[in-house]
């Protein structure tokens, strides 16, 4: 009788251990799946902006944007159903609820707000909004003017400037 009692306690103990282990295992599986869906890092301030300004939007992709020296200068987050956010570090450069860039798999060169280009041919760059074609020196001028604006401390890029297509420089 005593042996049966200890065997019964051992079975109950093992069932509890197995239940706890299964709960832990399932929790880990669901947690890992949620991280696998977004395999890129978005800074807290940018995520907070998305949560407030783009409520009920889903993040589709995070795309690196390059300067003319082939350095990553910013990132674009594309949103669903429509829209995007461009940021560098923790600062939002531009965003839109109503506009999408026509993104391909090519490297994208960013020269400032509304100035994203992809290389077309050997030395021509196509604007992803207007489809206008520019040469390298024209892009250099755009990039230099954007960088000089960004460096001025007295320039307030967070002004409320609304364009027809609701692009808001932040």
Short mmCIF file of N, CA and C in Angstrom, two decimals:
data_model
loop_
_atom_site.label_atom_id
_atom_site.label_comp_id
_atom_site.label_asym_id
_atom_site.label_seq_id
_atom_site.Cartn_x
_atom_site.Cartn_y
_atom_site.Cartn_z
N UNK A 1 0.81 -1.20 0.00
CA UNK A 1 0.00 0.00 0.00
C UNK A 1 0.85 1.27 0.00
N UNK A 2 1.90 1.27 0.78
CA UNK A 2 2.76 2.45 0.85
C UNK A 2 3.45 2.68 -0.49
N UNK A 3 3.88 1.63 -1.14
CA UNK A 3 4.54 1.75 -2.44
C UNK A 3 3.58 2.30 -3.48
N UNK A 4 2.36 1.83 -3.47
CA UNK A 4 1.37 2.33 -4.43
C UNK A 4 1.11 3.83 -4.23
N UNK A 5 1.08 4.27 -2.95
CA UNK A 5 0.86 5.68 -2.65
C UNK A 5 1.99 6.53 -3.22
N UNK A 6 3.25 6.10 -3.05
CA UNK A 6 4.39 6.84 -3.59
C UNK A 6 4.42 6.80 -5.10
N UNK A 7 4.05 5.69 -5.70
CA UNK A 7 3.96 5.61 -7.16
C UNK A 7 2.92 6.59 -7.69
N UNK A 8 1.79 6.68 -6.97
CA UNK A 8 0.72 7.58 -7.39
C UNK A 8 1.18 9.04 -7.27
N UNK A 9 1.89 9.38 -6.19
CA UNK A 9 2.42 10.74 -6.04
C UNK A 9 3.43 11.05 -7.15
N UNK A 10 4.27 10.08 -7.49
CA UNK A 10 5.24 10.28 -8.56
C UNK A 10 4.56 10.53 -9.89
N UNK A 11 3.49 9.81 -10.18
CA UNK A 11 2.75 10.01 -11.44
C UNK A 11 2.13 11.40 -11.49
N UNK A 12 1.54 11.85 -10.38
CA UNK A 12 0.92 13.18 -10.32
C UNK A 12 2.00 14.24 -10.50
N UNK A 13 3.13 14.08 -9.84
CA UNK A 13 4.23 15.02 -9.95
C UNK A 13 4.75 15.10 -11.39
N UNK A 14 4.92 13.97 -12.03
CA UNK A 14 5.40 13.93 -13.41
C UNK A 14 4.41 14.59 -14.37
N UNK A 15 3.11 14.37 -14.13
CA UNK A 15 2.10 15.01 -14.98
C UNK A 15 2.15 16.53 -14.85
N UNK A 16 2.36 17.02 -13.62
CA UNK A 16 2.47 18.47 -13.42
C UNK A 16 3.71 19.02 -14.11
N UNK A 17 4.81 18.33 -13.99
CA UNK A 17 6.06 18.75 -14.64
C UNK A 17 5.87 18.78 -16.16
N UNK A 18 5.26 17.74 -16.69
CA UNK A 18 5.03 17.68 -18.14
C UNK A 18 4.09 18.80 -18.60
N UNK A 19 3.07 19.10 -17.81
CA UNK A 19 2.14 20.18 -18.16
C UNK A 19 2.86 21.52 -18.18
N UNK A 20 3.68 21.78 -17.18
CA UNK A 20 4.44 23.03 -17.13
C UNK A 20 5.40 23.11 -18.31
N UNK A 21 6.07 22.02 -18.61
CA UNK A 21 6.99 21.99 -19.74
C UNK A 21 6.27 22.27 -21.06
N UNK A 22 5.12 21.67 -21.27
CA UNK A 22 4.35 21.89 -22.51
C UNK A 22 3.87 23.34 -22.62
N UNK A 23 3.43 23.92 -21.52
CA UNK A 23 3.02 25.33 -21.53
C UNK A 23 4.20 26.21 -21.90
N UNK A 24 5.35 25.94 -21.30
CA UNK A 24 6.56 26.70 -21.60
C UNK A 24 6.94 26.55 -23.08
N UNK A 25 6.90 25.35 -23.58
CA UNK A 25 7.27 25.07 -24.96
C UNK A 25 6.34 25.79 -25.95
N UNK A 26 5.05 25.73 -25.71
CA UNK A 26 4.08 26.40 -26.59
C UNK A 26 4.25 27.92 -26.54
N UNK A 27 4.50 28.45 -25.36
CA UNK A 27 4.74 29.88 -25.22
C UNK A 27 5.95 30.31 -26.05
N UNK A 28 7.01 29.54 -25.98
CA UNK A 28 8.22 29.85 -26.75
C UNK A 28 7.97 29.77 -28.25
N UNK A 29 7.23 28.80 -28.69
CA UNK A 29 6.95 28.66 -30.13
C UNK A 29 6.17 29.85 -30.64
N UNK A 30 5.13 30.27 -29.93
CA UNK A 30 4.34 31.41 -30.38
C UNK A 30 5.13 32.70 -30.31
N UNK A 31 5.99 32.86 -29.32
CA UNK A 31 6.83 34.04 -29.20
C UNK A 31 7.81 34.10 -30.36
N UNK A 32 8.45 33.00 -30.68
CA UNK A 32 9.41 32.98 -31.78
C UNK A 32 8.73 33.24 -33.11
N UNK A 33 7.53 32.75 -33.31
CA UNK A 33 6.82 33.01 -34.56
C UNK A 33 6.51 34.48 -34.72
N UNK A 34 6.17 35.19 -33.66
CA UNK A 34 5.87 36.61 -33.79
C UNK A 34 7.12 37.40 -34.13
N UNK A 35 8.30 36.98 -33.62
CA UNK A 35 9.52 37.66 -33.98
C UNK A 35 9.94 37.34 -35.41
N UNK A 36 9.65 36.17 -35.88
CA UNK A 36 10.04 35.79 -37.24
C UNK A 36 9.27 36.60 -38.27
N UNK A 37 8.07 37.05 -37.94
CA UNK A 37 7.27 37.82 -38.89
C UNK A 37 7.90 39.18 -39.17
N UNK A 38 8.56 39.78 -38.21
CA UNK A 38 9.25 41.04 -38.40
C UNK A 38 10.71 40.82 -38.07
N UNK A 39 11.48 40.50 -39.05
CA UNK A 39 12.89 40.18 -38.81
C UNK A 39 13.78 41.40 -38.93
N UNK A 40 13.23 42.58 -38.70
CA UNK A 40 14.02 43.80 -38.75
C UNK A 40 13.71 44.64 -37.52
N UNK A 41 14.66 45.46 -37.16
CA UNK A 41 14.54 46.31 -35.98
C UNK A 41 14.00 47.68 -36.37
N UNK A 42 13.02 48.16 -35.61
CA UNK A 42 12.51 49.51 -35.79
C UNK A 42 12.69 50.22 -34.46
N UNK A 43 13.38 51.37 -34.44
CA UNK A 43 13.60 52.08 -33.18
C UNK A 43 12.29 52.41 -32.47
N UNK A 44 12.36 52.49 -31.15
CA UNK A 44 11.16 52.70 -30.34
C UNK A 44 10.40 53.96 -30.75
N UNK A 45 11.09 55.08 -30.94
CA UNK A 45 10.43 56.34 -31.30
C UNK A 45 9.70 56.24 -32.63
N UNK A 46 10.28 55.52 -33.57
CA UNK A 46 9.65 55.35 -34.89
C UNK A 46 8.44 54.43 -34.76
N UNK A 47 8.58 53.36 -33.98
CA UNK A 47 7.45 52.45 -33.76
C UNK A 47 6.30 53.17 -33.06
N UNK A 48 6.64 54.05 -32.13
CA UNK A 48 5.62 54.83 -31.42
C UNK A 48 4.89 55.76 -32.40
N UNK A 49 5.64 56.37 -33.32
CA UNK A 49 5.03 57.23 -34.35
C UNK A 49 4.08 56.42 -35.24
N UNK A 50 4.52 55.22 -35.64
CA UNK A 50 3.67 54.36 -36.47
C UNK A 50 2.39 54.02 -35.72
N UNK A 51 2.52 53.68 -34.46
CA UNK A 51 1.36 53.28 -33.66
C UNK A 51 0.34 54.42 -33.51
N UNK A 52 0.81 55.66 -33.45
CA UNK A 52 -0.12 56.78 -33.26
C UNK A 52 -0.58 57.38 -34.57
N UNK A 53 0.34 57.64 -35.50
CA UNK A 53 -0.02 58.32 -36.74
C UNK A 53 -0.56 57.38 -37.81
N UNK A 54 -0.23 56.10 -37.72
CA UNK A 54 -0.65 55.13 -38.72
C UNK A 54 -1.41 53.98 -38.06
N UNK A 55 -2.38 54.33 -37.24
CA UNK A 55 -3.19 53.33 -36.56
C UNK A 55 -3.91 52.46 -37.59
N UNK A 56 -3.95 51.18 -37.36
CA UNK A 56 -4.58 50.19 -38.25
C UNK A 56 -3.83 49.98 -39.56
N UNK A 57 -2.59 50.43 -39.66
CA UNK A 57 -1.74 50.13 -40.81
C UNK A 57 -0.83 48.97 -40.43
N UNK A 58 -0.42 48.20 -41.42
CA UNK A 58 0.52 47.11 -41.19
C UNK A 58 1.85 47.44 -41.85
N UNK A 59 2.93 47.03 -41.22
CA UNK A 59 4.26 47.21 -41.80
C UNK A 59 4.48 46.11 -42.83
N UNK A 60 4.79 46.52 -44.06
CA UNK A 60 5.07 45.54 -45.11
C UNK A 60 6.55 45.22 -45.19
N UNK A 61 7.38 46.26 -45.15
CA UNK A 61 8.80 46.04 -45.39
C UNK A 61 9.61 47.19 -44.81
N UNK A 62 10.89 46.94 -44.61
CA UNK A 62 11.85 47.97 -44.21
C UNK A 62 12.98 47.91 -45.24
N UNK A 63 13.21 49.02 -45.93
CA UNK A 63 14.13 49.05 -47.05
C UNK A 63 15.25 50.06 -46.77
N UNK A 64 16.52 49.66 -46.92
CA UNK A 64 17.60 50.63 -46.74
C UNK A 64 17.66 51.60 -47.92
N UNK A 65 17.96 52.85 -47.61
CA UNK A 65 18.13 53.89 -48.64
C UNK A 65 19.57 54.37 -48.58
N UNK A 66 20.16 54.60 -49.73
CA UNK A 66 21.59 54.88 -49.81
C UNK A 66 21.84 56.31 -50.27
N UNK A 67 22.98 56.87 -49.81
CA UNK A 67 23.42 58.14 -50.37
C UNK A 67 24.24 57.84 -51.62
N UNK A 68 24.76 58.87 -52.26
CA UNK A 68 25.47 58.66 -53.52
C UNK A 68 26.85 58.03 -53.34
N UNK A 69 27.30 57.92 -52.08
CA UNK A 69 28.55 57.22 -51.78
C UNK A 69 28.30 55.76 -51.39
N UNK A 70 27.07 55.28 -51.60
CA UNK A 70 26.65 53.91 -51.30
C UNK A 70 26.66 53.57 -49.81
N UNK A 71 26.47 54.59 -48.95
CA UNK A 71 26.30 54.36 -47.51
C UNK A 71 24.81 54.39 -47.20
N UNK A 72 24.37 53.53 -46.28
CA UNK A 72 22.97 53.58 -45.86
C UNK A 72 22.76 54.88 -45.11
N UNK A 73 21.84 55.69 -45.61
CA UNK A 73 21.60 57.01 -45.02
C UNK A 73 20.26 57.10 -44.30
N UNK A 74 19.32 56.21 -44.66
CA UNK A 74 17.99 56.22 -44.04
C UNK A 74 17.33 54.88 -44.33
N UNK A 75 16.14 54.70 -43.75
CA UNK A 75 15.33 53.51 -44.01
C UNK A 75 13.92 53.94 -44.37
N UNK A 76 13.31 53.18 -45.26
CA UNK A 76 11.92 53.41 -45.60
C UNK A 76 11.11 52.22 -45.11
N UNK A 77 10.06 52.51 -44.35
CA UNK A 77 9.12 51.49 -43.93
C UNK A 77 7.90 51.62 -44.83
N UNK A 78 7.60 50.58 -45.58
CA UNK A 78 6.40 50.62 -46.41
C UNK A 78 5.24 50.05 -45.61
N UNK A 79 4.06 50.63 -45.81
CA UNK A 79 2.90 50.30 -45.01
C UNK A 79 1.77 49.78 -45.88
N UNK A 80 0.89 49.03 -45.26
CA UNK A 80 -0.29 48.52 -45.94
C UNK A 80 -1.51 49.06 -45.22
N UNK A 81 -2.48 49.59 -45.90
CA UNK A 81 -2.79 49.44 -47.31
C UNK A 81 -2.01 50.40 -48.20
N UNK A 82 -1.56 51.54 -47.68
CA UNK A 82 -0.88 52.54 -48.51
C UNK A 82 -0.10 53.45 -47.58
N UNK A 83 1.09 53.83 -47.99
CA UNK A 83 1.86 54.80 -47.23
C UNK A 83 3.26 54.32 -46.94
N UNK A 84 4.04 55.24 -46.36
CA UNK A 84 5.42 54.94 -46.04
C UNK A 84 5.92 55.92 -44.98
N UNK A 85 7.04 55.57 -44.38
CA UNK A 85 7.76 56.43 -43.44
C UNK A 85 9.23 56.30 -43.78
N UNK A 86 9.92 57.44 -43.88
CA UNK A 86 11.37 57.43 -44.08
C UNK A 86 12.00 58.06 -42.84
N UNK A 87 12.98 57.35 -42.28
CA UNK A 87 13.65 57.84 -41.08
C UNK A 87 15.13 57.51 -41.13
N UNK A 88 15.90 58.29 -40.36
CA UNK A 88 17.28 57.93 -40.09
C UNK A 88 17.48 58.03 -38.59
N UNK A 89 18.15 57.09 -38.04
CA UNK A 89 18.34 56.96 -36.59
C UNK A 89 16.96 56.98 -35.92
N UNK A 90 16.69 57.99 -35.11
CA UNK A 90 15.39 58.11 -34.44
C UNK A 90 14.59 59.28 -34.97
N UNK A 91 14.94 59.81 -36.12
CA UNK A 91 14.29 61.00 -36.65
C UNK A 91 13.52 60.69 -37.93
N UNK A 92 12.28 61.10 -37.97
CA UNK A 92 11.45 60.88 -39.16
C UNK A 92 11.73 62.02 -40.14
N UNK A 93 12.02 61.65 -41.38
CA UNK A 93 12.32 62.64 -42.42
C UNK A 93 11.06 62.98 -43.20
N UNK A 94 10.32 61.97 -43.60
CA UNK A 94 9.07 62.20 -44.33
C UNK A 94 8.16 61.00 -44.17
N UNK A 95 6.88 61.24 -44.38
CA UNK A 95 5.90 60.16 -44.31
C UNK A 95 4.67 60.54 -45.11
N UNK A 96 3.89 59.54 -45.48
CA UNK A 96 2.66 59.79 -46.22
C UNK A 96 1.67 58.67 -45.94
N UNK A 97 0.40 59.05 -45.84
CA UNK A 97 -0.69 58.08 -45.72
C UNK A 97 -1.26 57.73 -47.09
N UNK A 98 -0.95 58.54 -48.11
CA UNK A 98 -1.65 58.40 -49.38
C UNK A 98 -0.75 58.16 -50.58
N UNK A 99 0.54 58.00 -50.36
CA UNK A 99 1.46 57.85 -51.48
C UNK A 99 2.34 56.64 -51.26
N UNK A 100 2.61 55.92 -52.33
CA UNK A 100 3.57 54.82 -52.31
C UNK A 100 4.62 55.07 -53.37
N UNK A 101 5.85 54.75 -53.06
CA UNK A 101 6.89 54.74 -54.07
C UNK A 101 6.82 53.42 -54.82
N UNK A 102 7.14 53.44 -56.09
CA UNK A 102 7.20 52.21 -56.88
C UNK A 102 8.56 51.56 -56.65
N UNK A 103 8.60 50.65 -55.71
CA UNK A 103 9.86 50.03 -55.26
C UNK A 103 10.14 48.78 -56.09
N UNK A 104 11.39 48.70 -56.54
CA UNK A 104 11.85 47.48 -57.21
C UNK A 104 12.92 46.86 -56.31
N UNK A 105 13.58 45.85 -56.80
CA UNK A 105 14.62 45.17 -56.01
C UNK A 105 15.98 45.86 -56.13
N UNK A 106 16.05 46.95 -56.90
CA UNK A 106 17.32 47.65 -57.07
C UNK A 106 17.64 48.51 -55.85
N UNK A 107 18.91 48.90 -55.75
CA UNK A 107 19.34 49.80 -54.69
C UNK A 107 18.67 51.16 -54.90
N UNK A 108 18.19 51.76 -53.81
CA UNK A 108 17.49 53.03 -53.89
C UNK A 108 18.38 54.12 -53.29
N UNK A 109 18.53 55.20 -54.05
CA UNK A 109 19.33 56.34 -53.61
C UNK A 109 18.40 57.43 -53.11
N UNK A 110 18.68 57.92 -51.89
CA UNK A 110 17.82 58.92 -51.25
C UNK A 110 18.57 60.24 -51.17
N UNK A 111 17.99 61.28 -51.79
CA UNK A 111 18.63 62.59 -51.82
C UNK A 111 17.81 63.64 -51.07
N UNK A 112 16.86 63.21 -50.27
CA UNK A 112 16.03 64.13 -49.50
C UNK A 112 14.56 63.87 -49.77
N UNK A 113 13.68 64.62 -49.09
CA UNK A 113 12.23 64.40 -49.25
C UNK A 113 11.79 64.43 -50.72
N UNK A 114 11.00 63.45 -51.09
CA UNK A 114 10.47 63.27 -52.44
C UNK A 114 11.55 63.06 -53.49
N UNK A 115 12.73 62.67 -53.06
CA UNK A 115 13.85 62.49 -53.99
C UNK A 115 14.49 61.13 -53.82
N UNK A 116 13.78 60.11 -54.28
CA UNK A 116 14.32 58.76 -54.27
C UNK A 116 14.51 58.31 -55.71
N UNK A 117 15.66 57.71 -55.96
CA UNK A 117 16.03 57.33 -57.32
C UNK A 117 16.56 55.91 -57.36
N UNK A 118 16.47 55.31 -58.53
CA UNK A 118 17.14 54.04 -58.78
C UNK A 118 17.96 54.20 -60.05
N UNK A 119 19.07 53.49 -60.09
CA UNK A 119 19.96 53.55 -61.25
C UNK A 119 19.26 52.91 -62.44
N UNK A 120 19.29 53.63 -63.55
CA UNK A 120 18.68 53.15 -64.78
C UNK A 120 19.74 53.26 -65.87
N UNK A 121 20.23 52.15 -66.32
CA UNK A 121 21.32 52.17 -67.29
C UNK A 121 22.65 52.38 -66.59
N UNK A 122 23.58 53.03 -67.28
CA UNK A 122 24.92 53.22 -66.71
C UNK A 122 25.04 54.45 -65.83
N UNK A 123 24.42 55.54 -66.23
CA UNK A 123 24.63 56.78 -65.47
C UNK A 123 23.38 57.64 -65.34
N UNK A 124 22.23 57.06 -65.51
CA UNK A 124 20.98 57.81 -65.36
C UNK A 124 20.22 57.25 -64.16
N UNK A 125 19.52 58.14 -63.48
CA UNK A 125 18.77 57.78 -62.29
C UNK A 125 17.31 58.19 -62.49
N UNK A 126 16.40 57.25 -62.21
CA UNK A 126 14.97 57.51 -62.40
C UNK A 126 14.34 57.83 -61.05
N UNK A 127 13.60 58.96 -61.00
CA UNK A 127 12.87 59.35 -59.81
C UNK A 127 11.71 58.38 -59.62
N UNK A 128 11.56 57.85 -58.41
CA UNK A 128 10.54 56.83 -58.17
C UNK A 128 9.12 57.38 -58.08
N UNK A 129 8.97 58.70 -57.99
CA UNK A 129 7.63 59.29 -57.99
C UNK A 129 7.27 59.79 -59.39
N UNK A 130 8.13 60.64 -59.92
CA UNK A 130 7.79 61.29 -61.19
C UNK A 130 8.28 60.53 -62.41
N UNK A 131 9.16 59.57 -62.23
CA UNK A 131 9.80 58.81 -63.30
C UNK A 131 10.71 59.66 -64.17
N UNK A 132 10.97 60.91 -63.76
CA UNK A 132 11.93 61.75 -64.49
C UNK A 132 13.32 61.17 -64.34
N UNK A 133 14.13 61.35 -65.37
CA UNK A 133 15.48 60.81 -65.37
C UNK A 133 16.47 61.95 -65.12
N UNK A 134 17.43 61.72 -64.23
CA UNK A 134 18.46 62.71 -63.89
C UNK A 134 19.83 62.06 -64.01
N UNK A 135 20.85 62.91 -64.10
CA UNK A 135 22.21 62.37 -64.12
C UNK A 135 22.83 62.50 -62.72
N UNK A 136 24.02 61.97 -62.58
CA UNK A 136 24.67 61.90 -61.28
C UNK A 136 24.91 63.29 -60.70
N UNK A 137 25.34 64.24 -61.49
CA UNK A 137 25.62 65.58 -60.97
C UNK A 137 24.35 66.27 -60.47
N UNK A 138 23.23 66.04 -61.10
CA UNK A 138 21.96 66.60 -60.62
C UNK A 138 21.59 66.00 -59.26
N UNK A 139 21.82 64.71 -59.10
CA UNK A 139 21.55 64.07 -57.82
C UNK A 139 22.49 64.59 -56.73
N UNK A 140 23.74 64.86 -57.10
CA UNK A 140 24.69 65.40 -56.13
C UNK A 140 24.21 66.75 -55.61
N UNK A 141 23.69 67.59 -56.49
CA UNK A 141 23.16 68.89 -56.06
C UNK A 141 21.98 68.72 -55.10
N UNK A 142 21.08 67.80 -55.42
CA UNK A 142 19.94 67.53 -54.54
C UNK A 142 20.41 67.06 -53.17
N UNK A 143 21.33 66.11 -53.18
CA UNK A 143 21.82 65.54 -51.93
C UNK A 143 22.54 66.59 -51.09
N UNK A 144 23.36 67.43 -51.73
CA UNK A 144 24.07 68.47 -51.00
C UNK A 144 23.12 69.48 -50.38
N UNK A 145 22.09 69.86 -51.11
CA UNK A 145 21.15 70.83 -50.55
C UNK A 145 20.37 70.22 -49.39
N UNK A 146 20.02 68.95 -49.48
CA UNK A 146 19.32 68.29 -48.38
C UNK A 146 20.22 68.18 -47.15
N UNK A 147 21.47 67.80 -47.35
CA UNK A 147 22.39 67.68 -46.23
C UNK A 147 22.66 69.03 -45.59
N UNK A 148 22.78 70.09 -46.39
CA UNK A 148 23.03 71.41 -45.81
C UNK A 148 21.81 71.89 -45.03
N UNK A 149 20.60 71.58 -45.49
CA UNK A 149 19.40 71.92 -44.73
C UNK A 149 19.35 71.16 -43.42
N UNK A 150 19.73 69.90 -43.46
CA UNK A 150 19.69 69.07 -42.26
C UNK A 150 20.70 69.52 -41.22
N UNK A 151 21.79 70.14 -41.66
CA UNK A 151 22.83 70.55 -40.73
C UNK A 151 22.53 71.88 -40.04
N UNK A 152 21.68 72.71 -40.63
CA UNK A 152 21.37 74.01 -40.04
C UNK A 152 20.52 73.82 -38.79
N UNK A 153 21.02 74.35 -37.68
CA UNK A 153 20.28 74.20 -36.42
C UNK A 153 19.05 75.08 -36.38
N UNK A 154 19.10 76.23 -37.05
CA UNK A 154 17.97 77.15 -36.97
C UNK A 154 16.85 76.81 -37.95
N UNK A 155 17.06 75.82 -38.81
CA UNK A 155 16.03 75.42 -39.74
C UNK A 155 15.08 74.46 -39.07
N UNK A 156 13.80 74.74 -39.11
CA UNK A 156 12.83 73.87 -38.48
C UNK A 156 12.19 72.99 -39.54
N UNK A 157 12.72 71.77 -39.68
CA UNK A 157 12.17 70.84 -40.67
C UNK A 157 10.87 70.23 -40.19
N UNK A 158 10.50 70.49 -38.94
CA UNK A 158 9.28 69.92 -38.41
C UNK A 158 8.10 70.88 -38.62
N UNK A 159 8.22 71.73 -39.61
CA UNK A 159 7.13 72.67 -39.89
C UNK A 159 5.94 71.93 -40.46
N UNK A 160 4.83 72.59 -40.45
CA UNK A 160 3.61 71.97 -40.97
C UNK A 160 3.46 72.39 -42.42
N UNK A 161 3.98 71.60 -43.28
CA UNK A 161 3.93 71.87 -44.70
C UNK A 161 3.15 70.74 -45.36
N UNK A 162 1.97 71.05 -45.82
CA UNK A 162 1.12 70.04 -46.41
C UNK A 162 1.10 70.21 -47.92
N UNK A 163 1.37 69.14 -48.61
CA UNK A 163 1.30 69.14 -50.06
C UNK A 163 0.00 68.50 -50.48
N UNK A 164 -0.30 68.58 -51.77
CA UNK A 164 -1.54 68.02 -52.29
C UNK A 164 -1.69 66.56 -51.96
N UNK A 165 -0.62 65.81 -52.00
CA UNK A 165 -0.70 64.37 -51.77
C UNK A 165 -0.43 63.99 -50.32
N UNK A 166 -0.53 64.93 -49.42
CA UNK A 166 -0.44 64.75 -47.97
C UNK A 166 0.91 64.27 -47.49
N UNK A 167 1.97 64.63 -48.18
CA UNK A 167 3.30 64.32 -47.69
C UNK A 167 3.65 65.41 -46.67
N UNK A 168 4.05 64.99 -45.51
CA UNK A 168 4.33 65.94 -44.45
C UNK A 168 5.78 65.80 -44.04
N UNK A 169 6.64 66.77 -44.41
CA UNK A 169 8.00 66.73 -43.88
C UNK A 169 7.93 66.88 -42.37
N UNK A 170 8.63 66.04 -41.67
CA UNK A 170 8.54 66.05 -40.20
C UNK A 170 9.65 66.86 -39.60
#
